[in-house]
């Protein structure tokens, strides 16, 4: 019995479109530069499972709607969470996002314009091949929000740029422009913005027209070590992140950002 096509229409924060056997998934929260709110976080925890099961696609492209990939976590969501007495995002969802992405056997290409921040940076960098516009920038500024880079940044950044560079960027939250990101090996390709769509389309078509079984299981074999690393790190890093969601520094970071003033951290 043939499998039924996946109904991607049920997603409200991620838009799906097809070009042949290539499925494009676009993060969609355009008013906030595709920031991750509770609804998008929940949808990210299932979208890669659905993409894996989709019988009409062999290659996935992950991008953001409009001029941004993702501005990271929605601080208004964070503010509402701690005011309601909640401690951060759902940890089980956070784990599913990372492991469903790493378990996805189909090749997945990141197409990045503008900012890829926080969880946005993490999921773009965990894709198999990363193309970025020359206006893109990557950052994991969890520490600037007073929280631990626990949703995967501590896993993927050291694997791409080494521990010294990774710790510098993760402990400061400083952004990396696309040209520098390509130079240090954080991403594969940086191209002029006007050429980004065509370059990604051509690469996706090349993979879709290739020896798909060989391509798929080459990816699976290559990801084994990364998945083992994620299993050894992610529980602890999420636990540390959840702990810091309850700190005064996190509350101060959120309030200062929303009030457009410098944060006055107290180290607690």
mmCIF file of C-alpha atoms in Angstrom:
data_model
loop_
_atom_site.group_PDB
_atom_site.id
_atom_site.type_symbol
_atom_site.label_atom_id
_atom_site.label_comp_id
_atom_site.label_asym_id
_atom_site.label_seq_id
_atom_site.Cartn_x
_atom_site.Cartn_y
_atom_site.Cartn_z
ATOM 1 C CA UNK A 1 0.000 0.000 0.000
ATOM 2 C CA UNK A 2 1.363 3.399 -0.959
ATOM 3 C CA UNK A 3 1.755 5.986 1.775
ATOM 4 C CA UNK A 4 -0.490 9.023 1.790
ATOM 5 C CA UNK A 5 1.063 12.470 1.259
ATOM 6 C CA UNK A 6 1.677 14.368 4.460
ATOM 7 C CA UNK A 7 -0.780 17.192 5.162
ATOM 8 C CA UNK A 8 1.541 20.121 5.789
ATOM 9 C CA UNK A 9 -1.443 22.468 5.725
ATOM 10 C CA UNK A 10 -1.980 21.906 9.438
ATOM 11 C CA UNK A 11 1.150 23.920 10.191
ATOM 12 C CA UNK A 12 0.667 27.636 10.790
ATOM 13 C CA UNK A 13 4.241 28.700 11.593
ATOM 14 C CA UNK A 14 5.964 26.631 8.879
ATOM 15 C CA UNK A 15 4.952 26.820 5.228
ATOM 16 C CA UNK A 16 5.576 23.923 2.840
ATOM 17 C CA UNK A 17 5.957 24.065 -0.935
ATOM 18 C CA UNK A 18 7.136 21.612 -3.559
ATOM 19 C CA UNK A 19 9.232 21.715 -6.696
ATOM 20 C CA UNK A 20 9.365 18.232 -8.120
ATOM 21 C CA UNK A 21 10.760 15.927 -5.433
ATOM 22 C CA UNK A 22 12.171 18.858 -3.427
ATOM 23 C CA UNK A 23 10.175 19.962 -0.388
ATOM 24 C CA UNK A 24 10.813 23.478 0.945
ATOM 25 C CA UNK A 25 9.925 24.267 4.555
ATOM 26 C CA UNK A 26 9.865 27.981 5.411
ATOM 27 C CA UNK A 27 9.721 29.274 8.984
ATOM 28 C CA UNK A 28 6.846 31.742 9.032
ATOM 29 C CA UNK A 29 6.428 34.377 11.712
ATOM 30 C CA UNK A 30 7.102 37.364 9.466
ATOM 31 C CA UNK A 31 6.021 40.105 11.875
ATOM 32 C CA UNK A 32 8.862 39.041 14.200
ATOM 33 C CA UNK A 33 11.460 37.996 11.592
ATOM 34 C CA UNK A 34 10.444 34.352 12.028
ATOM 35 C CA UNK A 35 11.153 34.379 15.745
ATOM 36 C CA UNK A 36 10.366 31.128 17.512
ATOM 37 C CA UNK A 37 7.251 31.390 19.672
ATOM 38 C CA UNK A 38 5.416 28.581 21.476
ATOM 39 C CA UNK A 39 3.523 27.562 18.340
ATOM 40 C CA UNK A 40 6.599 27.434 16.111
ATOM 41 C CA UNK A 41 8.551 25.562 18.793
ATOM 42 C CA UNK A 42 5.806 22.946 18.923
ATOM 43 C CA UNK A 43 5.649 22.690 15.135
ATOM 44 C CA UNK A 44 9.425 22.357 14.832
ATOM 45 C CA UNK A 45 9.205 19.323 17.103
ATOM 46 C CA UNK A 46 7.108 17.470 14.503
ATOM 47 C CA UNK A 47 7.903 18.986 11.095
ATOM 48 C CA UNK A 48 11.048 16.927 10.476
ATOM 49 C CA UNK A 49 9.196 13.734 11.412
ATOM 50 C CA UNK A 50 6.549 14.592 8.827
ATOM 51 C CA UNK A 51 9.215 15.474 6.269
ATOM 52 C CA UNK A 52 10.821 12.084 6.865
ATOM 53 C CA UNK A 53 7.480 10.330 6.246
ATOM 54 C CA UNK A 54 6.499 12.391 3.200
ATOM 55 C CA UNK A 55 6.405 10.047 0.175
ATOM 56 C CA UNK A 56 6.463 12.894 -2.350
ATOM 57 C CA UNK A 57 9.911 14.284 -1.492
ATOM 58 C CA UNK A 58 13.517 13.129 -1.534
ATOM 59 C CA UNK A 59 15.320 16.378 -0.664
ATOM 60 C CA UNK A 60 14.392 19.054 1.883
ATOM 61 C CA UNK A 61 15.209 22.778 1.858
ATOM 62 C CA UNK A 62 14.856 24.645 5.159
ATOM 63 C CA UNK A 63 14.574 28.431 4.981
ATOM 64 C CA UNK A 64 12.805 31.444 6.457
ATOM 65 C CA UNK A 65 9.981 33.450 4.967
ATOM 66 C CA UNK A 66 11.030 36.902 3.768
ATOM 67 C CA UNK A 67 14.294 38.620 4.643
ATOM 68 C CA UNK A 68 15.229 36.571 7.739
ATOM 69 C CA UNK A 69 15.885 32.944 8.521
ATOM 70 C CA UNK A 70 14.947 33.317 12.193
ATOM 71 C CA UNK A 71 15.561 36.004 14.793
ATOM 72 C CA UNK A 72 15.670 33.350 17.523
ATOM 73 C CA UNK A 73 13.404 32.965 20.527
ATOM 74 C CA UNK A 74 10.501 35.391 20.852
ATOM 75 C CA UNK A 75 11.295 37.351 24.025
ATOM 76 C CA UNK A 76 7.649 38.298 24.481
ATOM 77 C CA UNK A 77 6.926 34.561 24.696
ATOM 78 C CA UNK A 78 9.697 34.231 27.279
ATOM 79 C CA UNK A 79 8.275 37.137 29.277
ATOM 80 C CA UNK A 80 4.793 35.616 29.265
ATOM 81 C CA UNK A 81 6.284 32.275 30.325
ATOM 82 C CA UNK A 82 8.084 33.498 33.437
ATOM 83 C CA UNK A 83 5.173 35.762 34.385
ATOM 84 C CA UNK A 84 2.975 32.651 34.281
ATOM 85 C CA UNK A 85 5.430 30.764 36.472
ATOM 86 C CA UNK A 86 6.637 28.510 33.648
ATOM 87 C CA UNK A 87 10.301 27.520 33.359
ATOM 88 C CA UNK A 88 11.257 27.966 29.729
ATOM 89 C CA UNK A 89 10.141 26.072 26.615
ATOM 90 C CA UNK A 90 9.035 22.456 26.769
ATOM 91 C CA UNK A 91 12.198 20.377 27.202
ATOM 92 C CA UNK A 92 10.722 17.331 25.452
ATOM 93 C CA UNK A 93 9.900 19.479 22.415
ATOM 94 C CA UNK A 94 13.433 20.885 22.440
ATOM 95 C CA UNK A 95 14.876 17.364 22.322
ATOM 96 C CA UNK A 96 12.521 16.261 19.549
ATOM 97 C CA UNK A 97 13.517 19.227 17.396
ATOM 98 C CA UNK A 98 17.191 18.274 17.483
ATOM 99 C CA UNK A 99 16.863 14.511 17.258
ATOM 100 C CA UNK A 100 14.166 14.550 14.567
ATOM 101 C CA UNK A 101 16.414 16.807 12.499
ATOM 102 C CA UNK A 102 19.456 14.581 12.999
ATOM 103 C CA UNK A 103 17.391 11.421 12.373
ATOM 104 C CA UNK A 104 16.002 12.772 9.080
ATOM 105 C CA UNK A 105 17.505 10.505 6.429
ATOM 106 C CA UNK A 106 16.674 12.731 3.469
ATOM 107 C CA UNK A 107 19.348 15.344 2.706
ATOM 108 C CA UNK A 108 18.378 18.746 4.062
ATOM 109 C CA UNK A 109 19.784 22.028 2.770
ATOM 110 C CA UNK A 110 19.665 25.272 4.743
ATOM 111 C CA UNK A 111 18.954 28.427 2.725
ATOM 112 C CA UNK A 112 19.733 31.390 4.964
ATOM 113 C CA UNK A 113 18.963 35.061 4.459
ATOM 114 C CA UNK A 114 19.442 37.701 7.122
ATOM 115 C CA UNK A 115 19.754 36.643 10.762
ATOM 116 C CA UNK A 116 19.908 33.021 11.893
ATOM 117 C CA UNK A 117 19.906 33.453 15.656
ATOM 118 C CA UNK A 118 19.677 31.128 18.657
ATOM 119 C CA UNK A 119 17.592 28.077 17.815
ATOM 120 C CA UNK A 120 17.410 29.453 14.276
ATOM 121 C CA UNK A 121 21.187 29.228 14.035
ATOM 122 C CA UNK A 122 21.202 25.756 15.568
ATOM 123 C CA UNK A 123 18.745 24.186 13.156
ATOM 124 C CA UNK A 124 20.373 25.838 10.145
ATOM 125 C CA UNK A 125 23.837 24.634 11.185
ATOM 126 C CA UNK A 126 22.573 21.089 11.793
ATOM 127 C CA UNK A 127 21.435 20.858 8.185
ATOM 128 C CA UNK A 128 23.640 18.876 5.804
ATOM 129 C CA UNK A 129 24.699 21.702 3.509
ATOM 130 C CA UNK A 130 24.313 25.390 4.343
ATOM 131 C CA UNK A 131 23.977 28.112 1.706
ATOM 132 C CA UNK A 132 23.832 31.708 2.938
ATOM 133 C CA UNK A 133 23.179 35.058 1.333
ATOM 134 C CA UNK A 134 25.949 37.601 1.696
ATOM 135 C CA UNK A 135 23.588 39.500 4.017
ATOM 136 C CA UNK A 136 23.225 36.557 6.409
ATOM 137 C CA UNK A 137 24.658 36.361 9.895
ATOM 138 C CA UNK A 138 24.758 33.589 12.451
ATOM 139 C CA UNK A 139 24.671 34.012 16.220
ATOM 140 C CA UNK A 140 23.848 32.048 19.342
ATOM 141 C CA UNK A 141 23.213 34.843 21.866
ATOM 142 C CA UNK A 142 21.578 32.740 24.575
ATOM 143 C CA UNK A 143 23.978 34.233 27.123
ATOM 144 C CA UNK A 144 22.762 37.736 26.231
ATOM 145 C CA UNK A 145 19.306 36.547 27.277
ATOM 146 C CA UNK A 146 20.797 35.225 30.511
ATOM 147 C CA UNK A 147 20.384 31.574 29.556
ATOM 148 C CA UNK A 148 22.604 28.653 28.582
ATOM 149 C CA UNK A 149 23.076 27.773 24.893
ATOM 150 C CA UNK A 150 21.344 24.492 25.644
ATOM 151 C CA UNK A 151 19.153 23.792 22.611
ATOM 152 C CA UNK A 152 21.950 22.412 20.449
ATOM 153 C CA UNK A 153 24.454 25.225 19.987
ATOM 154 C CA UNK A 154 26.917 23.612 22.397
ATOM 155 C CA UNK A 155 26.778 20.506 20.218
ATOM 156 C CA UNK A 156 27.099 21.808 16.675
ATOM 157 C CA UNK A 157 29.317 24.902 16.890
ATOM 158 C CA UNK A 158 32.426 23.057 18.204
ATOM 159 C CA UNK A 159 32.049 20.410 15.498
ATOM 160 C CA UNK A 160 32.088 23.036 12.758
ATOM 161 C CA UNK A 161 34.633 25.608 13.963
ATOM 162 C CA UNK A 162 36.528 23.918 16.811
ATOM 163 C CA UNK A 163 36.213 24.373 20.530
ATOM 164 C CA UNK A 164 38.187 27.613 20.901
ATOM 165 C CA UNK A 165 36.150 29.563 18.345
ATOM 166 C CA UNK A 166 32.894 27.931 19.432
ATOM 167 C CA UNK A 167 33.370 28.845 23.079
ATOM 168 C CA UNK A 168 34.197 32.433 22.157
ATOM 169 C CA UNK A 169 31.034 32.828 20.071
ATOM 170 C CA UNK A 170 28.813 30.951 22.529
ATOM 171 C CA UNK A 171 30.095 32.801 25.617
ATOM 172 C CA UNK A 172 29.775 36.237 23.983
ATOM 173 C CA UNK A 173 26.815 35.731 21.661
ATOM 174 C CA UNK A 174 28.681 37.706 18.994
ATOM 175 C CA UNK A 175 27.333 37.335 15.439
ATOM 176 C CA UNK A 176 29.317 35.877 12.550
ATOM 177 C CA UNK A 177 28.768 37.451 9.148
ATOM 178 C CA UNK A 178 28.271 35.066 6.254
ATOM 179 C CA UNK A 179 31.666 35.668 4.626
ATOM 180 C CA UNK A 180 33.470 34.963 7.898
ATOM 181 C CA UNK A 181 31.187 31.998 8.583
ATOM 182 C CA UNK A 182 32.259 30.452 5.285
ATOM 183 C CA UNK A 183 35.930 31.202 5.966
ATOM 184 C CA UNK A 184 35.967 29.445 9.337
ATOM 185 C CA UNK A 185 33.909 26.471 8.158
ATOM 186 C CA UNK A 186 30.663 27.284 9.954
ATOM 187 C CA UNK A 187 28.755 27.123 6.633
ATOM 188 C CA UNK A 188 29.408 25.716 3.172
ATOM 189 C CA UNK A 189 28.691 28.550 0.746
ATOM 190 C CA UNK A 190 28.043 32.288 0.790
ATOM 191 C CA UNK A 191 26.585 33.760 -2.408
ATOM 192 C CA UNK A 192 25.146 37.118 -3.520
ATOM 193 C CA UNK A 193 21.583 37.437 -2.290
ATOM 194 C CA UNK A 194 20.201 37.673 -5.831
ATOM 195 C CA UNK A 195 21.776 34.287 -6.645
ATOM 196 C CA UNK A 196 20.809 32.405 -3.485
ATOM 197 C CA UNK A 197 17.544 30.868 -4.693
ATOM 198 C CA UNK A 198 19.027 29.673 -7.973
ATOM 199 C CA UNK A 199 22.100 28.188 -6.293
ATOM 200 C CA UNK A 200 20.031 26.278 -3.766
ATOM 201 C CA UNK A 201 17.564 25.136 -6.426
ATOM 202 C CA UNK A 202 20.407 23.829 -8.573
ATOM 203 C CA UNK A 203 22.051 21.985 -5.691
ATOM 204 C CA UNK A 204 18.754 20.475 -4.516
ATOM 205 C CA UNK A 205 17.989 19.337 -8.075
ATOM 206 C CA UNK A 206 21.461 17.793 -8.320
ATOM 207 C CA UNK A 207 20.852 15.741 -5.177
ATOM 208 C CA UNK A 208 17.304 14.829 -6.241
ATOM 209 C CA UNK A 209 18.672 13.575 -9.560
ATOM 210 C CA UNK A 210 21.478 11.602 -7.970
ATOM 211 C CA UNK A 211 21.755 8.066 -6.590
ATOM 212 C CA UNK A 212 19.298 8.761 -3.807
ATOM 213 C CA UNK A 213 19.754 5.570 -1.814
ATOM 214 C CA UNK A 214 23.524 6.060 -1.768
ATOM 215 C CA UNK A 215 23.186 9.763 -0.927
ATOM 216 C CA UNK A 216 20.683 9.118 1.849
ATOM 217 C CA UNK A 217 22.703 6.439 3.595
ATOM 218 C CA UNK A 218 25.968 8.319 3.167
ATOM 219 C CA UNK A 219 24.292 11.078 5.174
ATOM 220 C CA UNK A 220 23.012 8.574 7.738
ATOM 221 C CA UNK A 221 26.484 7.071 8.191
ATOM 222 C CA UNK A 222 28.115 10.479 8.492
ATOM 223 C CA UNK A 223 25.567 11.592 11.093
ATOM 224 C CA UNK A 224 26.188 8.627 13.407
ATOM 225 C CA UNK A 225 28.965 10.352 15.341
ATOM 226 C CA UNK A 226 27.042 13.613 15.559
ATOM 227 C CA UNK A 227 23.958 11.811 16.893
ATOM 228 C CA UNK A 228 26.064 9.973 19.481
ATOM 229 C CA UNK A 229 27.489 13.313 20.572
ATOM 230 C CA UNK A 230 24.022 14.850 20.765
ATOM 231 C CA UNK A 231 22.789 11.969 22.920
ATOM 232 C CA UNK A 232 25.706 12.497 25.297
ATOM 233 C CA UNK A 233 25.260 16.286 25.603
ATOM 234 C CA UNK A 234 21.697 17.411 24.943
ATOM 235 C CA UNK A 235 20.003 16.273 28.164
ATOM 236 C CA UNK A 236 22.586 18.074 30.285
ATOM 237 C CA UNK A 237 22.650 21.222 28.161
ATOM 238 C CA UNK A 238 18.844 21.504 28.163
ATOM 239 C CA UNK A 239 18.823 20.976 31.939
ATOM 240 C CA UNK A 240 21.345 23.790 32.397
ATOM 241 C CA UNK A 241 19.275 25.986 30.092
ATOM 242 C CA UNK A 242 16.087 25.277 32.046
ATOM 243 C CA UNK A 243 17.915 26.178 35.266
ATOM 244 C CA UNK A 244 18.931 29.570 33.875
ATOM 245 C CA UNK A 245 15.388 30.380 32.739
ATOM 246 C CA UNK A 246 14.644 30.835 36.454
ATOM 247 C CA UNK A 247 17.467 33.320 37.110
ATOM 248 C CA UNK A 248 17.226 37.042 37.765
ATOM 249 C CA UNK A 249 19.649 37.656 34.910
ATOM 250 C CA UNK A 250 17.252 36.069 32.425
ATOM 251 C CA UNK A 251 14.379 38.234 33.629
ATOM 252 C CA UNK A 252 16.602 41.303 33.432
ATOM 253 C CA UNK A 253 17.720 40.402 29.906
ATOM 254 C CA UNK A 254 14.146 40.044 28.675
ATOM 255 C CA UNK A 255 12.920 43.242 30.350
ATOM 256 C CA UNK A 256 15.914 45.281 29.178
ATOM 257 C CA UNK A 257 15.501 44.112 25.583
ATOM 258 C CA UNK A 258 11.796 44.893 25.506
ATOM 259 C CA UNK A 259 12.428 48.252 27.205
ATOM 260 C CA UNK A 260 15.283 49.011 24.771
ATOM 261 C CA UNK A 261 17.930 49.628 27.419
ATOM 262 C CA UNK A 262 21.243 47.991 28.355
ATOM 263 C CA UNK A 263 20.965 44.957 30.618
ATOM 264 C CA UNK A 264 22.292 45.229 34.179
ATOM 265 C CA UNK A 265 23.270 41.665 34.966
ATOM 266 C CA UNK A 266 23.974 40.654 38.577
ATOM 267 C CA UNK A 267 25.317 37.166 38.028
ATOM 268 C CA UNK A 268 22.358 35.408 39.619
#
